[in-house]
Amino acid sequence: CSLQAGLAVLLKAERLFHSSYHSQAVHIRPICRGLHWFAQLPCDGFTVAAYLFLVQDASCLAVSWELRQTLTVVFDFFSSGQGKKDWSLFKMFSRTLTDTCPLASQSKVYVDISPKNKEKELLEVSPPPTSVHEAVVQGDKKTYAVYDLLSPSLFNTSRSLNVQLKWKRPQDSSEMPIPTLYAQRYVGGYGLQTGEICTLIYNTHPYRAFPVILLETVPWYLRLYVHTLAIITKGKENKPS
């Protein structure tokens, strides 16, 4: 469908590449044919994923390839919208969803509407979603409004879908939760002798450990020496695997 229908209609280059963060990825892996299973967890920000599903066989006599393409974009409307966190698809992409791609077996939009306090509902999403999905993400229960573009009733009332999220009242900055996992990075020193890259990864979960894959983009003016790599956890040095 290219940019004619489906979620790809929103992929307007000048809007995506002027966002606060964008990341494109292509994942290719060999899998066995036979059993057909699929699980997807929506994540924060805006993610479009296109999947080529291949079945799996227990004996693994035949191998196929799975291709997964993802695009992750983060918009910061709080700083650009005079402190307002309201957003909509049209505000982000200058476009709305008008139709689904006929070739797609799945085409859904997830909106995180998880309340931070059950007594204080702050979020209001419109139009009403086709369904609500609950999942546990990093130990926290999340609630998502789901818009199924394949649902016949979704485009009956309107020719376009413009998902909007509004805050019922201004949110106190002190109520913002601390992420379970977050990271900081800075470059220190100078020259090849004392220059260094420091990456700090924090896990605020009270008891759970998480596996972490760290991908570093090294500045062009720094040369890395692997023998100087040091990993320190709680003041103790760990040897990298």
PDB file of C-alpha atoms in Angstrom:
ATOM      1  CA  CYS A   1       0.000   0.000   0.000  1.00  0.00           C
ATOM      2  CA  SER A   2       3.012   2.287   0.332  1.00  0.00           C
ATOM      3  CA  LEU A   3       1.751   5.689   1.600  1.00  0.00           C
ATOM      4  CA  GLN A   4      -1.740   5.296   0.156  1.00  0.00           C
ATOM      5  CA  ALA A   5      -3.487   3.461   3.012  1.00  0.00           C
ATOM      6  CA  GLY A   6      -2.930   2.014   6.460  1.00  0.00           C
ATOM      7  CA  LEU A   7      -0.589   3.237   9.194  1.00  0.00           C
ATOM      8  CA  ALA A   8       2.079   4.195   6.657  1.00  0.00           C
ATOM      9  CA  VAL A   9      -0.047   7.211   5.697  1.00  0.00           C
ATOM     10  CA  LEU A  10       1.274   8.867   8.860  1.00  0.00           C
ATOM     11  CA  LEU A  11       4.925   8.449   7.872  1.00  0.00           C
ATOM     12  CA  LYS A  12       5.517  11.978   6.653  1.00  0.00           C
ATOM     13  CA  ALA A  13       9.268  12.499   6.522  1.00  0.00           C
ATOM     14  CA  GLU A  14       9.402  16.172   7.470  1.00  0.00           C
ATOM     15  CA  ARG A  15       7.313  15.503  10.585  1.00  0.00           C
ATOM     16  CA  LEU A  16       9.157  12.366  11.692  1.00  0.00           C
ATOM     17  CA  PHE A  17      12.712  13.622  11.259  1.00  0.00           C
ATOM     18  CA  HIS A  18      12.007  16.875  13.109  1.00  0.00           C
ATOM     19  CA  SER A  19      10.821  14.998  16.199  1.00  0.00           C
ATOM     20  CA  SER A  20      12.755  14.747  19.459  1.00  0.00           C
ATOM     21  CA  TYR A  21      13.859  11.186  18.680  1.00  0.00           C
ATOM     22  CA  HIS A  22      13.442   8.692  15.869  1.00  0.00           C
ATOM     23  CA  SER A  23      14.876   5.247  15.322  1.00  0.00           C
ATOM     24  CA  GLN A  24      14.534   2.846  12.406  1.00  0.00           C
ATOM     25  CA  ALA A  25      15.403  -0.826  12.651  1.00  0.00           C
ATOM     26  CA  VAL A  26      15.299  -3.961  10.526  1.00  0.00           C
ATOM     27  CA  HIS A  27      15.399  -7.358  12.247  1.00  0.00           C
ATOM     28  CA  ILE A  28      15.952 -10.568  10.249  1.00  0.00           C
ATOM     29  CA  ARG A  29      16.154 -13.999  11.849  1.00  0.00           C
ATOM     30  CA  PRO A  30      15.810 -17.657  10.762  1.00  0.00           C
ATOM     31  CA  ILE A  31      12.861 -19.552  12.240  1.00  0.00           C
ATOM     32  CA  CYS A  32      11.463 -23.061  11.836  1.00  0.00           C
ATOM     33  CA  ARG A  33       8.143 -23.657  10.081  1.00  0.00           C
ATOM     34  CA  GLY A  34       5.018 -25.125  11.715  1.00  0.00           C
ATOM     35  CA  LEU A  35       3.457 -23.603  14.830  1.00  0.00           C
ATOM     36  CA  HIS A  36       2.003 -20.140  14.316  1.00  0.00           C
ATOM     37  CA  TRP A  37       2.218 -17.844  17.316  1.00  0.00           C
ATOM     38  CA  PHE A  38       2.434 -14.095  17.750  1.00  0.00           C
ATOM     39  CA  ALA A  39       2.728 -11.764  20.725  1.00  0.00           C
ATOM     40  CA  GLN A  40       3.200  -8.012  20.643  1.00  0.00           C
ATOM     41  CA  LEU A  41       3.454  -5.557  23.514  1.00  0.00           C
ATOM     42  CA  PRO A  42       2.886  -1.912  22.683  1.00  0.00           C
ATOM     43  CA  CYS A  43       5.510   0.466  23.981  1.00  0.00           C
ATOM     44  CA  ASP A  44       5.619   4.094  24.964  1.00  0.00           C
ATOM     45  CA  GLY A  45       5.975   6.635  22.203  1.00  0.00           C
ATOM     46  CA  PHE A  46       4.774   5.879  18.688  1.00  0.00           C
ATOM     47  CA  THR A  47       5.791   2.619  17.071  1.00  0.00           C
ATOM     48  CA  VAL A  48       4.833   1.245  13.666  1.00  0.00           C
ATOM     49  CA  ALA A  49       5.770  -2.379  13.079  1.00  0.00           C
ATOM     50  CA  ALA A  50       5.403  -4.414   9.882  1.00  0.00           C
ATOM     51  CA  TYR A  51       5.715  -8.175  10.321  1.00  0.00           C
ATOM     52  CA  LEU A  52       6.172 -11.059   7.924  1.00  0.00           C
ATOM     53  CA  PHE A  53       4.941 -14.067   9.878  1.00  0.00           C
ATOM     54  CA  LEU A  54       6.251 -17.528   9.172  1.00  0.00           C
ATOM     55  CA  VAL A  55       5.132 -20.716  10.837  1.00  0.00           C
ATOM     56  CA  GLN A  56       7.298 -22.974  12.983  1.00  0.00           C
ATOM     57  CA  ASP A  57       7.913 -26.728  13.008  1.00  0.00           C
ATOM     58  CA  ALA A  58       9.043 -28.673  16.082  1.00  0.00           C
ATOM     59  CA  SER A  59      11.403 -30.880  14.047  1.00  0.00           C
ATOM     60  CA  CYS A  60      12.828 -27.818  12.268  1.00  0.00           C
ATOM     61  CA  LEU A  61      13.172 -29.626   8.925  1.00  0.00           C
ATOM     62  CA  ALA A  62      12.552 -26.415   7.018  1.00  0.00           C
ATOM     63  CA  VAL A  63      13.800 -22.957   7.874  1.00  0.00           C
ATOM     64  CA  SER A  64      12.305 -19.660   6.776  1.00  0.00           C
ATOM     65  CA  TRP A  65      13.210 -16.045   7.413  1.00  0.00           C
ATOM     66  CA  GLU A  66      11.268 -13.551   9.483  1.00  0.00           C
ATOM     67  CA  LEU A  67      11.540  -9.865   8.586  1.00  0.00           C
ATOM     68  CA  ARG A  68      10.494  -7.204  11.105  1.00  0.00           C
ATOM     69  CA  GLN A  69      10.742  -3.483  10.416  1.00  0.00           C
ATOM     70  CA  THR A  70      10.122  -0.923  13.163  1.00  0.00           C
ATOM     71  CA  LEU A  71      10.004   2.834  13.347  1.00  0.00           C
ATOM     72  CA  THR A  72       9.988   4.516  16.771  1.00  0.00           C
ATOM     73  CA  VAL A  73       9.304   8.242  17.093  1.00  0.00           C
ATOM     74  CA  VAL A  74       9.054  10.435  20.199  1.00  0.00           C
ATOM     75  CA  PHE A  75       7.290  13.812  20.091  1.00  0.00           C
ATOM     76  CA  ASP A  76       7.702  16.371  22.866  1.00  0.00           C
ATOM     77  CA  PHE A  77       4.579  18.513  22.950  1.00  0.00           C
ATOM     78  CA  PHE A  78       5.081  19.710  26.501  1.00  0.00           C
ATOM     79  CA  SER A  79       7.972  21.991  25.547  1.00  0.00           C
ATOM     80  CA  SER A  80       6.622  22.963  22.127  1.00  0.00           C
ATOM     81  CA  GLY A  81       2.959  23.287  23.105  1.00  0.00           C
ATOM     82  CA  GLN A  82       3.239  25.901  25.872  1.00  0.00           C
ATOM     83  CA  GLY A  83       3.158  23.290  28.625  1.00  0.00           C
ATOM     84  CA  LYS A  84       0.155  21.382  27.244  1.00  0.00           C
ATOM     85  CA  LYS A  85       0.364  17.623  26.887  1.00  0.00           C
ATOM     86  CA  ASP A  86      -2.727  17.175  24.722  1.00  0.00           C
ATOM     87  CA  TRP A  87      -1.990  15.518  21.406  1.00  0.00           C
ATOM     88  CA  SER A  88      -3.670  14.043  18.361  1.00  0.00           C
ATOM     89  CA  LEU A  89      -2.614  12.154  15.255  1.00  0.00           C
ATOM     90  CA  PHE A  90      -3.173  15.244  13.129  1.00  0.00           C
ATOM     91  CA  LYS A  91      -1.105  17.393  15.484  1.00  0.00           C
ATOM     92  CA  MET A  92       1.792  14.954  15.300  1.00  0.00           C
ATOM     93  CA  PHE A  93       1.735  13.931  11.646  1.00  0.00           C
ATOM     94  CA  SER A  94      -0.398  16.588   9.899  1.00  0.00           C
ATOM     95  CA  ARG A  95      -2.479  13.667   8.662  1.00  0.00           C
ATOM     96  CA  THR A  96      -5.179  11.298   9.845  1.00  0.00           C
ATOM     97  CA  LEU A  97      -5.931   7.641   9.133  1.00  0.00           C
ATOM     98  CA  THR A  98      -8.428   7.333   6.305  1.00  0.00           C
ATOM     99  CA  ASP A  99      -8.417   3.624   5.480  1.00  0.00           C
ATOM    100  CA  THR A 100      -6.713   0.352   6.242  1.00  0.00           C
ATOM    101  CA  CYS A 101      -4.353  -1.438   3.897  1.00  0.00           C
ATOM    102  CA  PRO A 102      -6.304  -4.326   2.260  1.00  0.00           C
ATOM    103  CA  LEU A 103      -3.211  -6.555   2.419  1.00  0.00           C
ATOM    104  CA  ALA A 104      -2.757  -6.199   6.176  1.00  0.00           C
ATOM    105  CA  SER A 105      -3.826  -9.060   8.441  1.00  0.00           C
ATOM    106  CA  GLN A 106      -3.531  -6.734  11.469  1.00  0.00           C
ATOM    107  CA  SER A 107      -3.580  -2.956  11.735  1.00  0.00           C
ATOM    108  CA  LYS A 108      -4.026  -1.463  15.189  1.00  0.00           C
ATOM    109  CA  VAL A 109      -3.281   1.719  17.122  1.00  0.00           C
ATOM    110  CA  TYR A 110      -2.526   1.443  20.852  1.00  0.00           C
ATOM    111  CA  VAL A 111      -2.891   4.413  23.217  1.00  0.00           C
ATOM    112  CA  ASP A 112      -1.573   4.168  26.775  1.00  0.00           C
ATOM    113  CA  ILE A 113      -4.416   5.305  29.057  1.00  0.00           C
ATOM    114  CA  SER A 114      -3.080   3.784  32.266  1.00  0.00           C
ATOM    115  CA  PRO A 115      -4.265   5.848  35.266  1.00  0.00           C
ATOM    116  CA  LYS A 116      -1.578   6.777  37.762  1.00  0.00           C
ATOM    117  CA  ASN A 117      -4.219   6.958  40.486  1.00  0.00           C
ATOM    118  CA  LYS A 118      -7.555   5.161  40.214  1.00  0.00           C
ATOM    119  CA  GLU A 119      -9.244   7.949  42.131  1.00  0.00           C
ATOM    120  CA  LYS A 120      -7.957  10.620  39.749  1.00  0.00           C
ATOM    121  CA  GLU A 121      -8.733   9.844  36.132  1.00  0.00           C
ATOM    122  CA  LEU A 122      -6.688  12.355  34.171  1.00  0.00           C
ATOM    123  CA  LEU A 123      -6.824  11.039  30.618  1.00  0.00           C
ATOM    124  CA  GLU A 124      -9.632  11.308  28.097  1.00  0.00           C
ATOM    125  CA  VAL A 125      -9.232   9.681  24.689  1.00  0.00           C
ATOM    126  CA  SER A 126     -11.491  10.171  21.693  1.00  0.00           C
ATOM    127  CA  PRO A 127     -13.113   8.751  19.668  1.00  0.00           C
ATOM    128  CA  PRO A 128     -14.101   5.742  21.820  1.00  0.00           C
ATOM    129  CA  PRO A 129     -11.747   2.801  21.157  1.00  0.00           C
ATOM    130  CA  THR A 130     -12.910  -0.454  19.603  1.00  0.00           C
ATOM    131  CA  SER A 131     -11.510  -2.384  22.594  1.00  0.00           C
ATOM    132  CA  VAL A 132      -9.318  -2.080  25.690  1.00  0.00           C
ATOM    133  CA  HIS A 133      -6.214  -4.197  26.244  1.00  0.00           C
ATOM    134  CA  GLU A 134      -4.462  -4.809  29.560  1.00  0.00           C
ATOM    135  CA  ALA A 135      -0.885  -6.027  29.874  1.00  0.00           C
ATOM    136  CA  VAL A 136       1.917  -6.165  32.422  1.00  0.00           C
ATOM    137  CA  VAL A 137       4.951  -4.177  31.250  1.00  0.00           C
ATOM    138  CA  GLN A 138       8.076  -4.302  33.426  1.00  0.00           C
ATOM    139  CA  GLY A 139       5.991  -5.332  36.421  1.00  0.00           C
ATOM    140  CA  ASP A 140       3.443  -2.511  36.028  1.00  0.00           C
ATOM    141  CA  LYS A 141      -0.148  -3.049  34.889  1.00  0.00           C
ATOM    142  CA  LYS A 142      -0.871  -1.055  31.744  1.00  0.00           C
ATOM    143  CA  THR A 143      -4.171  -0.248  30.063  1.00  0.00           C
ATOM    144  CA  TYR A 144      -4.316   0.490  26.346  1.00  0.00           C
ATOM    145  CA  ALA A 145      -7.109   1.840  24.189  1.00  0.00           C
ATOM    146  CA  VAL A 146      -7.050  -0.180  20.967  1.00  0.00           C
ATOM    147  CA  TYR A 147      -8.211   1.116  17.596  1.00  0.00           C
ATOM    148  CA  ASP A 148      -8.575  -1.765  15.140  1.00  0.00           C
ATOM    149  CA  LEU A 149      -8.408  -0.369  11.617  1.00  0.00           C
ATOM    150  CA  LEU A 150      -9.875  -3.629  10.290  1.00  0.00           C
ATOM    151  CA  SER A 151     -13.054  -3.117  12.322  1.00  0.00           C
ATOM    152  CA  PRO A 152     -15.935  -2.191   9.942  1.00  0.00           C
ATOM    153  CA  SER A 153     -17.470   0.199  12.482  1.00  0.00           C
ATOM    154  CA  LEU A 154     -14.344   2.317  12.911  1.00  0.00           C
ATOM    155  CA  PHE A 155     -14.713   4.339   9.704  1.00  0.00           C
ATOM    156  CA  ASN A 156     -18.527   4.229   9.528  1.00  0.00           C
ATOM    157  CA  THR A 157     -19.139   7.376  11.573  1.00  0.00           C
ATOM    158  CA  SER A 158     -16.262   9.323  10.050  1.00  0.00           C
ATOM    159  CA  ARG A 159     -14.139   9.060   6.945  1.00  0.00           C
ATOM    160  CA  SER A 160     -10.971   9.566   8.939  1.00  0.00           C
ATOM    161  CA  LEU A 161      -9.591   8.530  12.315  1.00  0.00           C
ATOM    162  CA  ASN A 162      -7.935  11.252  14.358  1.00  0.00           C
ATOM    163  CA  VAL A 163      -7.110   9.797  17.766  1.00  0.00           C
ATOM    164  CA  GLN A 164      -6.951  12.559  20.397  1.00  0.00           C
ATOM    165  CA  LEU A 165      -5.825  12.488  23.998  1.00  0.00           C
ATOM    166  CA  LYS A 166      -6.700  15.266  26.424  1.00  0.00           C
ATOM    167  CA  TRP A 167      -5.902  15.876  30.060  1.00  0.00           C
ATOM    168  CA  LYS A 168      -9.005  16.574  32.103  1.00  0.00           C
ATOM    169  CA  ARG A 169      -7.007  18.897  34.344  1.00  0.00           C
ATOM    170  CA  PRO A 170      -3.416  20.154  34.380  1.00  0.00           C
ATOM    171  CA  GLN A 171      -1.117  17.457  35.650  1.00  0.00           C
ATOM    172  CA  ASP A 172       1.123  18.227  38.576  1.00  0.00           C
ATOM    173  CA  SER A 173       4.730  17.608  37.643  1.00  0.00           C
ATOM    174  CA  SER A 174       5.304  16.024  41.054  1.00  0.00           C
ATOM    175  CA  GLU A 175       2.923  13.197  40.090  1.00  0.00           C
ATOM    176  CA  MET A 176       5.101  12.051  37.208  1.00  0.00           C
ATOM    177  CA  PRO A 177       6.328   8.531  38.009  1.00  0.00           C
ATOM    178  CA  ILE A 178       9.985   7.589  37.859  1.00  0.00           C
ATOM    179  CA  PRO A 179      10.614   5.122  34.998  1.00  0.00           C
ATOM    180  CA  THR A 180      11.529   1.600  35.982  1.00  0.00           C
ATOM    181  CA  LEU A 181      14.504   1.700  33.634  1.00  0.00           C
ATOM    182  CA  TYR A 182      16.249   4.853  32.480  1.00  0.00           C
ATOM    183  CA  ALA A 183      19.752   5.860  31.438  1.00  0.00           C
ATOM    184  CA  GLN A 184      22.099   8.838  31.299  1.00  0.00           C
ATOM    185  CA  ARG A 185      25.255   9.267  29.249  1.00  0.00           C
ATOM    186  CA  TYR A 186      27.975  11.884  29.129  1.00  0.00           C
ATOM    187  CA  VAL A 187      31.412  12.352  27.574  1.00  0.00           C
ATOM    188  CA  GLY A 188      34.199  13.405  29.920  1.00  0.00           C
ATOM    189  CA  GLY A 189      37.900  14.198  29.819  1.00  0.00           C
ATOM    190  CA  TYR A 190      39.736  15.295  26.699  1.00  0.00           C
ATOM    191  CA  GLY A 191      41.968  13.755  24.088  1.00  0.00           C
ATOM    192  CA  LEU A 192      42.701  10.059  23.530  1.00  0.00           C
ATOM    193  CA  GLN A 193      44.395   9.657  26.903  1.00  0.00           C
ATOM    194  CA  THR A 194      41.772  10.966  29.326  1.00  0.00           C
ATOM    195  CA  GLY A 195      38.633  11.012  27.144  1.00  0.00           C
ATOM    196  CA  GLU A 196      35.867   8.706  28.315  1.00  0.00           C
ATOM    197  CA  ILE A 197      32.228   7.812  27.764  1.00  0.00           C
ATOM    198  CA  CYS A 198      30.175   7.201  30.906  1.00  0.00           C
ATOM    199  CA  THR A 199      26.767   5.525  30.656  1.00  0.00           C
ATOM    200  CA  LEU A 200      24.631   5.209  33.787  1.00  0.00           C
ATOM    201  CA  ILE A 201      21.705   2.757  33.745  1.00  0.00           C
ATOM    202  CA  TYR A 202      19.201   2.852  36.599  1.00  0.00           C
ATOM    203  CA  ASN A 203      16.734   0.183  37.722  1.00  0.00           C
ATOM    204  CA  THR A 204      14.226   1.604  40.207  1.00  0.00           C
ATOM    205  CA  HIS A 205      12.216  -1.598  40.621  1.00  0.00           C
ATOM    206  CA  PRO A 206      12.207  -2.610  44.305  1.00  0.00           C
ATOM    207  CA  TYR A 207      13.240  -6.234  43.715  1.00  0.00           C
ATOM    208  CA  ARG A 208      13.210  -7.269  40.030  1.00  0.00           C
ATOM    209  CA  ALA A 209      16.261  -7.492  37.753  1.00  0.00           C
ATOM    210  CA  PHE A 210      16.040  -6.874  34.002  1.00  0.00           C
ATOM    211  CA  PRO A 211      18.296  -7.989  31.137  1.00  0.00           C
ATOM    212  CA  VAL A 212      19.698  -4.984  29.295  1.00  0.00           C
ATOM    213  CA  ILE A 213      21.168  -4.741  25.798  1.00  0.00           C
ATOM    214  CA  LEU A 214      23.207  -1.567  25.431  1.00  0.00           C
ATOM    215  CA  LEU A 215      23.937  -0.133  21.983  1.00  0.00           C
ATOM    216  CA  GLU A 216      26.418   2.740  22.049  1.00  0.00           C
ATOM    217  CA  THR A 217      26.874   5.289  19.275  1.00  0.00           C
ATOM    218  CA  VAL A 218      30.453   6.460  19.639  1.00  0.00           C
ATOM    219  CA  PRO A 219      31.278  10.076  18.717  1.00  0.00           C
ATOM    220  CA  TRP A 220      33.582  10.282  15.724  1.00  0.00           C
ATOM    221  CA  TYR A 221      36.249  12.175  17.679  1.00  0.00           C
ATOM    222  CA  LEU A 222      36.682   9.420  20.285  1.00  0.00           C
ATOM    223  CA  ARG A 223      38.695   6.239  19.755  1.00  0.00           C
ATOM    224  CA  LEU A 224      37.697   3.322  21.967  1.00  0.00           C
ATOM    225  CA  TYR A 225      40.088   0.825  23.505  1.00  0.00           C
ATOM    226  CA  VAL A 226      38.219  -2.323  24.535  1.00  0.00           C
ATOM    227  CA  HIS A 227      40.777  -3.281  27.203  1.00  0.00           C
ATOM    228  CA  THR A 228      39.771  -0.154  29.178  1.00  0.00           C
ATOM    229  CA  LEU A 229      36.080  -1.178  29.329  1.00  0.00           C
ATOM    230  CA  ALA A 230      34.851  -1.281  32.939  1.00  0.00           C
ATOM    231  CA  ILE A 231      31.393  -2.264  34.217  1.00  0.00           C
ATOM    232  CA  ILE A 232      30.654  -1.294  37.812  1.00  0.00           C
ATOM    233  CA  THR A 233      27.497  -2.310  39.688  1.00  0.00           C
ATOM    234  CA  LYS A 234      26.884  -0.973  43.186  1.00  0.00           C
ATOM    235  CA  GLY A 235      30.548  -0.090  43.534  1.00  0.00           C
ATOM    236  CA  LYS A 236      31.810  -3.513  42.402  1.00  0.00           C
ATOM    237  CA  GLU A 237      33.347  -4.196  39.026  1.00  0.00           C
ATOM    238  CA  ASN A 238      31.662  -6.839  36.841  1.00  0.00           C
ATOM    239  CA  LYS A 239      33.366  -8.591  33.966  1.00  0.00           C
ATOM    240  CA  PRO A 240      31.380  -8.262  30.728  1.00  0.00           C
ATOM    241  CA  SER A 241      30.103 -11.480  29.181  1.00  0.00           C
TER     242      SER A 241
END
